[in-house]
mmCIF file of C-alpha atoms in Angstrom:
data_model
loop_
_atom_site.group_PDB
_atom_site.id
_atom_site.type_symbol
_atom_site.label_atom_id
_atom_site.label_comp_id
_atom_site.label_asym_id
_atom_site.label_seq_id
_atom_site.Cartn_x
_atom_site.Cartn_y
_atom_site.Cartn_z
ATOM 1 C CA UNK A 6 -18.429 0.844 3.548
ATOM 2 C CA UNK A 7 -15.204 1.301 5.880
ATOM 3 C CA UNK A 8 -12.421 3.535 4.674
ATOM 4 C CA UNK A 9 -8.835 2.557 5.226
ATOM 5 C CA UNK A 10 -5.423 4.292 4.255
ATOM 6 C CA UNK A 11 -1.726 3.288 3.740
ATOM 7 C CA UNK A 12 0.209 4.470 6.678
ATOM 8 C CA UNK A 13 4.006 4.631 6.332
ATOM 9 C CA UNK A 14 5.654 6.296 9.542
ATOM 10 C CA UNK A 15 9.171 6.900 7.732
ATOM 11 C CA UNK A 16 7.481 8.638 4.812
ATOM 12 C CA UNK A 17 5.113 10.757 7.017
ATOM 13 C CA UNK A 18 8.115 11.577 9.566
ATOM 14 C CA UNK A 19 10.021 13.042 6.385
ATOM 15 C CA UNK A 20 7.060 15.045 5.225
ATOM 16 C CA UNK A 21 6.244 16.543 8.616
ATOM 17 C CA UNK A 22 9.558 17.312 9.736
ATOM 18 C CA UNK A 23 10.139 19.096 6.347
ATOM 19 C CA UNK A 24 7.343 21.230 7.386
ATOM 20 C CA UNK A 25 8.439 21.842 11.124
ATOM 21 C CA UNK A 26 11.926 22.604 9.928
ATOM 22 C CA UNK A 27 10.932 24.458 6.834
ATOM 23 C CA UNK A 28 12.740 22.101 4.928
ATOM 24 C CA UNK A 29 16.029 22.306 6.719
ATOM 25 C CA UNK A 30 16.119 19.048 8.678
ATOM 26 C CA UNK A 31 13.638 16.494 7.188
ATOM 27 C CA UNK A 32 14.102 13.152 8.915
ATOM 28 C CA UNK A 33 12.650 9.810 8.427
ATOM 29 C CA UNK A 34 13.683 8.711 11.891
ATOM 30 C CA UNK A 35 10.081 8.530 13.188
ATOM 31 C CA UNK A 36 10.690 7.279 16.468
ATOM 32 C CA UNK A 37 12.474 10.454 17.298
ATOM 33 C CA UNK A 38 9.588 12.363 16.071
ATOM 34 C CA UNK A 39 6.854 10.197 17.636
ATOM 35 C CA UNK A 40 4.546 12.814 18.738
ATOM 36 C CA UNK A 41 3.928 13.575 14.982
ATOM 37 C CA UNK A 42 3.055 10.084 14.491
ATOM 38 C CA UNK A 43 0.778 9.572 17.311
ATOM 39 C CA UNK A 44 -1.141 13.013 16.382
ATOM 40 C CA UNK A 45 -1.291 11.909 12.858
ATOM 41 C CA UNK A 46 -3.071 8.599 13.745
ATOM 42 C CA UNK A 47 -5.390 10.479 16.146
ATOM 43 C CA UNK A 48 -6.279 13.078 13.290
ATOM 44 C CA UNK A 49 -6.782 10.140 10.707
ATOM 45 C CA UNK A 50 -9.462 8.699 13.146
ATOM 46 C CA UNK A 51 -11.209 12.009 13.463
ATOM 47 C CA UNK A 52 -11.729 12.223 10.048
ATOM 48 C CA UNK A 53 -13.359 8.739 9.770
ATOM 49 C CA UNK A 54 -10.335 6.480 8.928
ATOM 50 C CA UNK A 55 -11.338 3.054 10.131
ATOM 51 C CA UNK A 56 -7.823 1.173 9.609
ATOM 52 C CA UNK A 57 -4.419 1.637 8.317
ATOM 53 C CA UNK A 58 -2.147 -0.651 6.000
ATOM 54 C CA UNK A 59 0.844 -0.463 7.934
ATOM 55 C CA UNK A 60 4.227 -0.106 6.287
ATOM 56 C CA UNK A 61 7.259 -0.942 8.462
ATOM 57 C CA UNK A 62 10.367 -1.608 6.156
ATOM 58 C CA UNK A 63 12.468 -4.543 6.560
ATOM 59 C CA UNK A 64 15.608 -2.271 7.404
ATOM 60 C CA UNK A 65 13.577 -1.049 10.383
ATOM 61 C CA UNK A 66 13.339 -4.434 11.765
ATOM 62 C CA UNK A 67 16.486 -6.136 10.826
ATOM 63 C CA UNK A 68 19.992 -5.403 9.005
ATOM 64 C CA UNK A 69 20.813 -8.967 8.149
ATOM 65 C CA UNK A 70 17.536 -11.061 8.057
ATOM 66 C CA UNK A 71 18.694 -13.073 11.028
ATOM 67 C CA UNK A 72 18.123 -10.919 14.149
ATOM 68 C CA UNK A 73 15.033 -8.916 14.440
ATOM 69 C CA UNK A 74 13.888 -5.780 16.408
ATOM 70 C CA UNK A 75 10.290 -5.521 16.674
ATOM 71 C CA UNK A 76 9.995 -2.400 18.579
ATOM 72 C CA UNK A 77 8.667 -0.159 15.401
ATOM 73 C CA UNK A 78 5.762 -2.611 14.897
ATOM 74 C CA UNK A 79 5.024 -2.757 18.683
ATOM 75 C CA UNK A 80 4.989 1.050 19.004
ATOM 76 C CA UNK A 81 2.399 1.284 16.149
ATOM 77 C CA UNK A 82 0.134 -1.317 17.463
ATOM 78 C CA UNK A 83 -0.116 0.261 20.768
ATOM 79 C CA UNK A 84 -0.889 3.816 19.020
ATOM 80 C CA UNK A 85 -3.378 2.441 16.781
ATOM 81 C CA UNK A 86 -5.153 0.261 19.772
ATOM 82 C CA UNK A 87 -5.273 3.648 21.591
ATOM 83 C CA UNK A 88 -6.993 5.322 18.651
ATOM 84 C CA UNK A 89 -9.078 2.478 17.732
ATOM 85 C CA UNK A 90 -7.655 1.969 14.308
ATOM 86 C CA UNK A 91 -7.624 -1.587 12.789
ATOM 87 C CA UNK A 92 -4.171 -2.803 11.214
ATOM 88 C CA UNK A 93 -3.167 -4.629 8.277
ATOM 89 C CA UNK A 94 0.400 -5.390 8.668
ATOM 90 C CA UNK A 95 2.458 -5.342 5.450
ATOM 91 C CA UNK A 96 4.706 -8.261 5.611
ATOM 92 C CA UNK A 97 6.552 -8.383 2.176
ATOM 93 C CA UNK A 98 8.866 -10.378 2.242
ATOM 94 C CA UNK A 99 10.230 -8.161 -0.654
ATOM 95 C CA UNK A 100 7.505 -6.033 -2.029
ATOM 96 C CA UNK A 101 6.140 -3.044 -0.096
ATOM 97 C CA UNK A 102 3.984 0.194 -0.851
ATOM 98 C CA UNK A 103 6.010 3.331 -1.856
ATOM 99 C CA UNK A 104 8.664 3.763 -4.282
ATOM 100 C CA UNK A 105 10.838 2.224 -5.428
ATOM 101 C CA UNK A 106 8.976 -1.103 -4.257
ATOM 102 C CA UNK A 107 11.516 -3.688 -3.191
ATOM 103 C CA UNK A 108 13.064 -3.266 0.123
ATOM 104 C CA UNK A 109 15.751 -5.495 1.703
ATOM 105 C CA UNK A 110 17.751 -5.568 4.881
ATOM 106 C CA UNK A 111 21.078 -3.509 3.957
ATOM 107 C CA UNK A 112 23.345 -6.467 4.217
ATOM 108 C CA UNK A 113 21.457 -8.310 1.543
ATOM 109 C CA UNK A 114 21.655 -5.776 -1.073
ATOM 110 C CA UNK A 115 24.987 -7.224 -2.210
ATOM 111 C CA UNK A 116 23.009 -10.311 -3.416
ATOM 112 C CA UNK A 117 20.951 -8.229 -5.677
ATOM 113 C CA UNK A 118 22.113 -7.998 -9.309
ATOM 114 C CA UNK A 119 20.692 -6.365 -12.523
ATOM 115 C CA UNK A 120 19.342 -9.375 -14.555
ATOM 116 C CA UNK A 121 16.037 -10.555 -15.426
ATOM 117 C CA UNK A 122 15.733 -13.264 -12.838
ATOM 118 C CA UNK A 123 13.298 -13.113 -10.117
ATOM 119 C CA UNK A 124 14.475 -12.381 -6.698
ATOM 120 C CA UNK A 125 13.619 -15.806 -5.181
ATOM 121 C CA UNK A 126 16.061 -17.591 -7.586
ATOM 122 C CA UNK A 127 18.931 -16.320 -5.476
ATOM 123 C CA UNK A 128 19.442 -18.834 -2.577
ATOM 124 C CA UNK A 129 20.191 -16.238 -0.062
ATOM 125 C CA UNK A 130 17.117 -13.969 -0.859
ATOM 126 C CA UNK A 131 14.681 -16.709 -0.842
ATOM 127 C CA UNK A 132 16.202 -18.069 2.461
ATOM 128 C CA UNK A 133 15.700 -14.667 3.863
ATOM 129 C CA UNK A 134 12.059 -14.181 2.533
ATOM 130 C CA UNK A 135 11.062 -17.566 4.081
ATOM 131 C CA UNK A 136 12.764 -16.609 7.416
ATOM 132 C CA UNK A 137 11.265 -13.237 7.399
ATOM 133 C CA UNK A 138 7.849 -14.476 6.971
ATOM 134 C CA UNK A 139 8.367 -17.270 9.453
ATOM 135 C CA UNK A 140 9.342 -14.536 12.187
ATOM 136 C CA UNK A 141 6.786 -11.966 11.554
ATOM 137 C CA UNK A 142 3.997 -14.575 11.487
ATOM 138 C CA UNK A 143 5.424 -16.642 14.494
ATOM 139 C CA UNK A 144 5.155 -13.265 16.573
ATOM 140 C CA UNK A 145 2.161 -11.727 15.023
ATOM 141 C CA UNK A 146 0.007 -14.653 13.195
ATOM 142 C CA UNK A 147 -2.117 -14.813 16.042
ATOM 143 C CA UNK A 148 -2.066 -11.307 17.633
ATOM 144 C CA UNK A 149 -5.537 -9.946 18.272
ATOM 145 C CA UNK A 150 -4.107 -6.344 17.513
ATOM 146 C CA UNK A 151 -3.885 -6.951 13.943
ATOM 147 C CA UNK A 152 -6.934 -7.696 11.508
ATOM 148 C CA UNK A 153 -4.925 -9.248 8.762
ATOM 149 C CA UNK A 154 -1.752 -9.264 6.702
ATOM 150 C CA UNK A 155 -0.684 -7.674 3.474
ATOM 151 C CA UNK A 156 1.427 -10.061 1.396
ATOM 152 C CA UNK A 157 3.687 -8.439 -1.482
ATOM 153 C CA UNK A 158 2.499 -5.032 -3.325
ATOM 154 C CA UNK A 159 1.300 -4.529 -6.967
ATOM 155 C CA UNK A 160 2.509 -8.110 -7.786
ATOM 156 C CA UNK A 161 3.217 -9.515 -10.335
ATOM 157 C CA UNK A 162 4.736 -5.973 -11.568
ATOM 158 C CA UNK A 163 8.572 -5.600 -11.610
ATOM 159 C CA UNK A 164 9.774 -3.147 -9.272
ATOM 160 C CA UNK A 165 13.036 -1.080 -8.245
ATOM 161 C CA UNK A 166 15.267 -2.217 -5.273
ATOM 162 C CA UNK A 167 15.635 0.377 -2.431
ATOM 163 C CA UNK A 168 19.267 0.925 -2.281
ATOM 164 C CA UNK A 169 19.936 -0.238 -5.663
ATOM 165 C CA UNK A 170 17.370 1.902 -7.509
ATOM 166 C CA UNK A 171 19.102 0.880 -10.987
ATOM 167 C CA UNK A 172 17.929 -2.625 -10.489
ATOM 168 C CA UNK A 173 14.502 -3.660 -11.499
ATOM 169 C CA UNK A 174 13.424 -6.964 -9.831
ATOM 170 C CA UNK A 175 10.527 -9.391 -9.760
ATOM 171 C CA UNK A 176 8.977 -12.199 -7.509
ATOM 172 C CA UNK A 177 7.938 -15.470 -9.433
ATOM 173 C CA UNK A 178 4.639 -16.915 -9.577
ATOM 174 C CA UNK A 179 6.102 -20.096 -8.116
ATOM 175 C CA UNK A 180 7.484 -18.288 -5.027
ATOM 176 C CA UNK A 181 4.239 -16.090 -4.448
ATOM 177 C CA UNK A 182 2.056 -19.455 -4.290
ATOM 178 C CA UNK A 183 4.651 -20.999 -1.979
ATOM 179 C CA UNK A 184 4.550 -17.970 0.454
ATOM 180 C CA UNK A 185 0.641 -17.802 0.283
ATOM 181 C CA UNK A 186 0.313 -21.379 1.236
ATOM 182 C CA UNK A 187 2.843 -20.864 4.091
ATOM 183 C CA UNK A 188 1.043 -17.559 5.347
ATOM 184 C CA UNK A 189 -2.225 -19.389 5.226
ATOM 185 C CA UNK A 190 -0.739 -22.242 7.635
ATOM 186 C CA UNK A 191 0.366 -19.851 10.177
ATOM 187 C CA UNK A 192 -2.728 -17.690 10.610
ATOM 188 C CA UNK A 193 -6.555 -17.568 9.981
ATOM 189 C CA UNK A 194 -6.534 -13.824 9.536
ATOM 190 C CA UNK A 195 -7.383 -12.214 5.939
ATOM 191 C CA UNK A 196 -4.685 -12.086 3.691
ATOM 192 C CA UNK A 197 -4.644 -9.196 1.222
ATOM 193 C CA UNK A 198 -2.933 -8.762 -2.288
ATOM 194 C CA UNK A 199 -3.368 -5.611 -4.437
ATOM 195 C CA UNK A 200 -2.691 -5.200 -8.156
ATOM 196 C CA UNK A 201 -2.438 -2.866 -10.919
ATOM 197 C CA UNK A 202 -4.086 -5.326 -13.251
ATOM 198 C CA UNK A 203 -7.406 -3.513 -14.212
ATOM 199 C CA UNK A 204 -10.799 -5.120 -13.250
ATOM 200 C CA UNK A 205 -11.740 -5.180 -17.025
ATOM 201 C CA UNK A 206 -8.751 -7.392 -18.075
ATOM 202 C CA UNK A 207 -10.627 -10.492 -16.852
ATOM 203 C CA UNK A 208 -8.134 -13.114 -18.691
ATOM 204 C CA UNK A 209 -5.106 -11.950 -16.965
ATOM 205 C CA UNK A 210 -6.620 -11.641 -13.569
ATOM 206 C CA UNK A 211 -7.706 -15.404 -13.797
ATOM 207 C CA UNK A 212 -4.600 -16.409 -15.007
ATOM 208 C CA UNK A 213 -2.514 -14.377 -12.506
ATOM 209 C CA UNK A 214 -4.462 -14.786 -9.306
ATOM 210 C CA UNK A 215 -6.517 -17.877 -9.914
ATOM 211 C CA UNK A 216 -4.353 -20.318 -8.326
ATOM 212 C CA UNK A 217 -3.264 -18.373 -5.440
ATOM 213 C CA UNK A 218 -6.698 -17.016 -4.650
ATOM 214 C CA UNK A 219 -8.136 -20.530 -4.638
ATOM 215 C CA UNK A 220 -5.251 -21.660 -2.205
ATOM 216 C CA UNK A 221 -6.104 -19.023 0.259
ATOM 217 C CA UNK A 222 -9.824 -19.729 0.091
ATOM 218 C CA UNK A 223 -11.795 -17.506 2.244
ATOM 219 C CA UNK A 224 -9.057 -15.522 3.883
ATOM 220 C CA UNK A 225 -8.102 -14.247 0.404
ATOM 221 C CA UNK A 226 -8.720 -10.360 -0.422
ATOM 222 C CA UNK A 227 -7.807 -8.601 -3.753
ATOM 223 C CA UNK A 228 -7.624 -4.894 -4.002
ATOM 224 C CA UNK A 229 -8.025 -3.001 -7.226
ATOM 225 C CA UNK A 230 -6.653 0.378 -8.352
ATOM 226 C CA UNK A 231 -9.169 2.106 -10.285
ATOM 227 C CA UNK A 232 -6.658 3.714 -12.670
ATOM 228 C CA UNK A 233 -3.444 2.104 -13.936
ATOM 229 C CA UNK A 234 -0.458 3.179 -11.917
ATOM 230 C CA UNK A 235 2.230 5.645 -13.013
ATOM 231 C CA UNK A 236 4.322 2.692 -14.184
ATOM 232 C CA UNK A 237 1.669 1.616 -16.657
ATOM 233 C CA UNK A 238 0.017 4.512 -18.398
ATOM 234 C CA UNK A 239 0.935 2.859 -21.720
ATOM 235 C CA UNK A 240 -1.813 0.532 -21.012
ATOM 236 C CA UNK A 241 -4.580 3.149 -20.217
ATOM 237 C CA UNK A 242 -5.857 3.527 -23.844
ATOM 238 C CA UNK A 243 -6.874 -0.243 -23.847
ATOM 239 C CA UNK A 244 -8.455 0.155 -20.269
ATOM 240 C CA UNK A 245 -10.669 3.138 -21.328
ATOM 241 C CA UNK A 246 -11.486 1.192 -24.701
ATOM 242 C CA UNK A 247 -12.630 -1.879 -22.353
ATOM 243 C CA UNK A 248 -14.551 0.318 -20.226
ATOM 244 C CA UNK A 249 -16.500 1.839 -23.306
ATOM 245 C CA UNK A 250 -17.505 -1.892 -23.889
ATOM 246 C CA UNK A 251 -18.457 -2.790 -20.302
ATOM 247 C CA UNK A 252 -19.062 -0.543 -17.297
ATOM 248 C CA UNK A 253 -16.419 -0.696 -14.661
ATOM 249 C CA UNK A 254 -18.722 -1.937 -12.042
ATOM 250 C CA UNK A 255 -19.676 -4.805 -14.363
ATOM 251 C CA UNK A 256 -16.304 -6.012 -14.357
ATOM 252 C CA UNK A 257 -15.688 -5.467 -10.663
ATOM 253 C CA UNK A 258 -18.800 -7.913 -10.307
ATOM 254 C CA UNK A 259 -17.463 -10.388 -12.576
ATOM 255 C CA UNK A 260 -14.368 -10.752 -9.999
ATOM 256 C CA UNK A 261 -16.571 -11.007 -7.152
ATOM 257 C CA UNK A 262 -18.409 -13.950 -8.760
ATOM 258 C CA UNK A 263 -15.306 -15.330 -10.412
ATOM 259 C CA UNK A 264 -13.232 -15.553 -6.778
ATOM 260 C CA UNK A 265 -16.491 -16.219 -4.923
ATOM 261 C CA UNK A 266 -14.517 -16.846 -1.723
ATOM 262 C CA UNK A 267 -12.393 -13.777 -1.915
ATOM 263 C CA UNK A 268 -13.273 -10.288 -0.763
ATOM 264 C CA UNK A 269 -12.786 -7.720 -3.664
ATOM 265 C CA UNK A 270 -12.008 -4.254 -2.702
ATOM 266 C CA UNK A 271 -10.402 -1.061 -3.714
ATOM 267 C CA UNK A 272 -6.843 -0.618 -2.625
ATOM 268 C CA UNK A 273 -4.665 2.694 -3.239
ATOM 269 C CA UNK A 274 -7.545 4.572 -4.372
ATOM 270 C CA UNK A 275 -5.727 8.096 -5.707
ATOM 271 C CA UNK A 276 -6.406 10.657 -3.245
ATOM 272 C CA UNK A 277 -3.213 12.824 -3.576
ATOM 273 C CA UNK A 278 -1.341 14.346 -6.461
ATOM 274 C CA UNK A 279 1.398 12.149 -8.073
ATOM 275 C CA UNK A 280 3.922 14.626 -6.555
ATOM 276 C CA UNK A 281 7.341 15.381 -8.450
ATOM 277 C CA UNK A 282 10.008 13.843 -6.006
ATOM 278 C CA UNK A 283 9.892 17.161 -3.570
ATOM 279 C CA UNK A 284 8.346 17.337 -0.112
ATOM 280 C CA UNK A 285 4.868 18.274 0.203
ATOM 281 C CA UNK A 286 6.077 21.241 1.914
ATOM 282 C CA UNK A 287 7.673 22.636 -1.034
ATOM 283 C CA UNK A 288 4.905 21.470 -3.440
ATOM 284 C CA UNK A 289 2.165 23.054 -1.468
ATOM 285 C CA UNK A 290 4.321 26.431 -0.923
ATOM 286 C CA UNK A 291 4.733 26.611 -4.479
ATOM 287 C CA UNK A 292 0.754 26.062 -5.587
ATOM 288 C CA UNK A 293 -0.841 29.557 -6.079
ATOM 289 C CA UNK A 294 -4.053 28.448 -4.887
ATOM 290 C CA UNK A 295 -3.584 25.308 -2.642
ATOM 291 C CA UNK A 296 -7.235 25.689 -0.941
ATOM 292 C CA UNK A 297 -8.437 24.475 -4.441
ATOM 293 C CA UNK A 298 -5.890 22.105 -6.158
ATOM 294 C CA UNK A 299 -2.322 21.197 -5.675
ATOM 295 C CA UNK A 300 -0.275 19.817 -8.838
ATOM 296 C CA UNK A 301 -3.338 19.434 -10.946
ATOM 297 C CA UNK A 302 -5.186 17.590 -8.230
ATOM 298 C CA UNK A 303 -8.384 19.114 -7.949
ATOM 299 C CA UNK A 304 -10.391 19.202 -4.828
ATOM 300 C CA UNK A 305 -13.059 17.124 -6.485
ATOM 301 C CA UNK A 306 -10.873 14.469 -7.996
ATOM 302 C CA UNK A 307 -11.732 11.920 -5.259
ATOM 303 C CA UNK A 308 -15.524 12.841 -4.954
ATOM 304 C CA UNK A 309 -15.726 12.369 -8.998
ATOM 305 C CA UNK A 310 -13.952 8.965 -8.522
ATOM 306 C CA UNK A 311 -15.837 7.692 -5.803
ATOM 307 C CA UNK A 312 -19.228 8.565 -7.371
ATOM 308 C CA UNK A 313 -18.290 7.234 -10.713
ATOM 309 C CA UNK A 314 -16.513 4.056 -9.949
ATOM 310 C CA UNK A 315 -16.457 3.211 -6.245
ATOM 311 C CA UNK A 316 -20.044 3.589 -5.181
ATOM 312 C CA UNK A 317 -21.733 1.792 -7.848
ATOM 313 C CA UNK A 318 -19.522 -1.311 -7.128
ATOM 314 C CA UNK A 319 -20.718 -1.392 -3.399
ATOM 315 C CA UNK A 320 -17.486 -2.578 -1.796
ATOM 316 C CA UNK A 321 -17.298 -3.464 1.910
ATOM 317 C CA UNK A 322 -13.840 -1.144 1.957
ATOM 318 C CA UNK A 323 -11.992 1.081 0.258
ATOM 319 C CA UNK A 324 -8.266 2.099 1.073
ATOM 320 C CA UNK A 325 -7.181 5.539 -0.105
ATOM 321 C CA UNK A 326 -3.495 6.366 -0.984
ATOM 322 C CA UNK A 327 -2.418 9.770 0.297
ATOM 323 C CA UNK A 328 -2.262 10.206 4.092
ATOM 324 C CA UNK A 329 1.052 11.764 4.051
ATOM 325 C CA UNK A 330 -0.156 14.257 1.723
ATOM 326 C CA UNK A 331 -3.476 14.866 3.789
ATOM 327 C CA UNK A 332 -1.646 15.213 6.688
ATOM 328 C CA UNK A 333 1.056 17.634 5.342
ATOM 329 C CA UNK A 334 -1.733 19.690 3.966
ATOM 330 C CA UNK A 335 -3.472 19.898 7.398
ATOM 331 C CA UNK A 336 -0.302 20.938 9.034
ATOM 332 C CA UNK A 337 -0.051 23.780 6.492
ATOM 333 C CA UNK A 338 -3.456 24.872 7.458
ATOM 334 C CA UNK A 339 -5.183 23.235 4.122
ATOM 335 C CA UNK A 340 -8.012 21.049 5.462
ATOM 336 C CA UNK A 341 -9.959 20.006 2.266
ATOM 337 C CA UNK A 342 -8.078 16.964 1.499
ATOM 338 C CA UNK A 343 -9.114 15.611 4.828
ATOM 339 C CA UNK A 344 -12.362 16.845 4.742
ATOM 340 C CA UNK A 345 -13.269 15.105 1.381
ATOM 341 C CA UNK A 346 -12.090 12.073 2.919
ATOM 342 C CA UNK A 347 -14.463 12.247 5.675
ATOM 343 C CA UNK A 348 -17.291 13.184 3.418
ATOM 344 C CA UNK A 349 -17.146 9.818 1.683
ATOM 345 C CA UNK A 350 -19.765 7.328 2.458
#
């Protein structure tokens, strides 16, 4: 079993510079803090991380969706090759890990409106989505430095729009099938999706993902969250009830059989506190006993999840959510988050 994590340079830079500046000059401009990024990748490899799901937001590559600067991706690929970290590149084209979820070039925010339609029903945004995918795959579709591609994030959930957080938007099933077919034509590499739908909700999984996973054939990968996300806690009761009837690992194996050509794995396994909007520097500094827990997150949380849910399912790969927390804690002298990651096997 290999262990991966989600890695967002902008987020990590903001967290680590909050520590180095004592919260006086936190900056998400990670290319001006490049040594912090490189040292972090090296540290992750030292603690047993095999690869990263790389999050470079669209606004880092383009302002208008027409001209592109690939330097941010190139920089990260050079570092990952140096430290022998595999890479799955997030290609959107709309949904990305990290709140608020929907990310667009700044010039296109004017086309986002507060309505119930999916983003792809707006011609300008649909054209951008198609073009962005085409440009990324023209450049990286056959790149040997990249293992695979991560399409969308937590689809089909609705998500807020960065820069227009009052707006919640969706991606239609028709558009997801359209882009899935397009990506498959442009690369032979694995194509990953992840979902908040619980493994026990078999009918919904088959309805939502059946067609697209069938289309992607043996390139398909589907990642589960073990718990419902913060946005779907209202469903937790029914998920717990279903798990009383059927053990989680049996539900997991059902998906393996149902989607026989698809690799089923764990994505965004909770390995950090939820947080409260403050930097990890402030949160950890305010914790009376950070050597034991941070914001109700016990140092035993991940090992217990691993033993109860992950290990019995025998996945080939798990991807943990929390690298910016582990790395921030390590910089503050709190090493147990990274140590418990290293201990997983």
